[in-house]
Short mmCIF file of C-alpha atoms in Angstrom, two decimals:
data_model
loop_
_atom_site.label_atom_id
_atom_site.label_comp_id
_atom_site.label_asym_id
_atom_site.label_seq_id
_atom_site.Cartn_x
_atom_site.Cartn_y
_atom_site.Cartn_z
CA UNK A 1 104.69 81.18 108.98
CA UNK A 2 104.79 84.90 108.31
CA UNK A 3 102.01 86.65 106.45
CA UNK A 4 103.17 88.06 103.13
CA UNK A 5 102.25 91.75 103.08
CA UNK A 6 103.87 92.49 99.73
CA UNK A 7 100.57 93.12 97.92
CA UNK A 8 99.24 95.27 100.75
CA UNK A 9 102.45 97.29 100.87
CA UNK A 10 102.34 97.82 97.11
CA UNK A 11 98.69 98.93 97.26
CA UNK A 12 99.43 101.39 100.08
CA UNK A 13 102.38 102.85 98.17
CA UNK A 14 100.23 103.16 95.05
CA UNK A 15 97.54 105.06 96.99
CA UNK A 16 100.16 107.31 98.63
CA UNK A 17 101.73 108.09 95.27
CA UNK A 18 98.38 108.87 93.63
CA UNK A 19 97.36 111.20 96.46
CA UNK A 20 100.78 112.85 96.74
CA UNK A 21 100.70 113.76 93.04
CA UNK A 22 97.62 115.91 93.65
CA UNK A 23 97.80 116.91 97.33
CA UNK A 24 101.12 118.62 97.95
CA UNK A 25 102.59 119.16 101.41
CA UNK A 26 100.15 116.95 103.29
CA UNK A 27 102.17 113.71 103.48
CA UNK A 28 101.45 113.17 107.18
CA UNK A 29 97.71 113.59 106.62
CA UNK A 30 97.83 111.07 103.78
CA UNK A 31 99.73 108.54 105.91
CA UNK A 32 97.35 108.98 108.86
CA UNK A 33 94.28 108.59 106.64
CA UNK A 34 95.71 105.36 105.21
CA UNK A 35 96.51 104.13 108.73
CA UNK A 36 92.92 104.82 109.77
CA UNK A 37 91.61 102.88 106.78
CA UNK A 38 93.89 99.93 107.50
CA UNK A 39 92.76 99.97 111.15
CA UNK A 40 89.12 99.96 109.95
CA UNK A 41 88.53 103.08 112.02
CA UNK A 42 86.88 106.44 111.73
CA UNK A 43 88.94 109.31 110.39
CA UNK A 44 88.39 112.98 111.21
CA UNK A 45 90.26 115.40 108.98
CA UNK A 46 90.42 118.83 110.58
CA UNK A 47 92.03 122.01 109.38
CA UNK A 48 91.56 125.56 108.28
CA UNK A 49 89.82 126.23 104.96
CA UNK A 50 91.94 125.54 101.93
CA UNK A 51 94.10 122.63 103.10
CA UNK A 52 92.40 120.09 100.81
CA UNK A 53 90.31 118.17 103.36
CA UNK A 54 87.43 117.50 100.98
CA UNK A 55 89.74 116.76 98.08
CA UNK A 56 91.66 114.29 100.26
CA UNK A 57 88.46 112.48 101.23
CA UNK A 58 87.26 112.31 97.62
CA UNK A 59 90.59 111.05 96.32
CA UNK A 60 90.89 108.42 99.04
CA UNK A 61 87.35 107.24 98.25
CA UNK A 62 88.26 106.89 94.59
CA UNK A 63 91.54 105.14 95.39
CA UNK A 64 89.91 102.48 97.60
CA UNK A 65 86.74 102.15 95.50
CA UNK A 66 84.49 103.62 98.18
CA UNK A 67 81.56 106.00 97.99
CA UNK A 68 82.08 109.59 99.16
CA UNK A 69 79.10 111.15 100.91
CA UNK A 70 78.64 114.75 102.09
CA UNK A 71 75.92 116.17 104.31
CA UNK A 72 75.43 119.45 106.14
CA UNK A 73 73.50 119.55 109.40
CA UNK A 74 72.34 122.89 110.81
CA UNK A 75 72.86 123.27 114.55
CA UNK A 76 72.33 126.20 116.94
CA UNK A 77 76.10 126.80 116.91
CA UNK A 78 76.34 126.75 113.11
CA UNK A 79 76.32 124.25 110.28
CA UNK A 80 78.22 121.01 110.80
CA UNK A 81 79.52 119.33 107.67
CA UNK A 82 79.94 115.58 107.56
CA UNK A 83 81.89 113.69 104.94
CA UNK A 84 81.89 109.91 104.90
CA UNK A 85 83.54 107.17 102.91
CA UNK A 86 81.27 104.19 102.55
CA UNK A 87 82.51 100.75 101.58
CA UNK A 88 80.10 98.00 100.67
#
């Protein structure tokens, strides 16, 4: 018997649509973030300033009912910023 993925597919499309309405031109990033979530993996969003990395993380957190957490850690090479989505 095949597993019915209709509800999952609909939820993924709903998340993609919600994110795409706000984040323009980053369709591949959105799809890769969703793939990482579905794989229950860690996701690193890299890019130059201004490409909506933080906004993407916040919107994904809201879309999947997760908590968004930000922290900055000073290092000898400079400050490292960490953003995490936490699901309980």
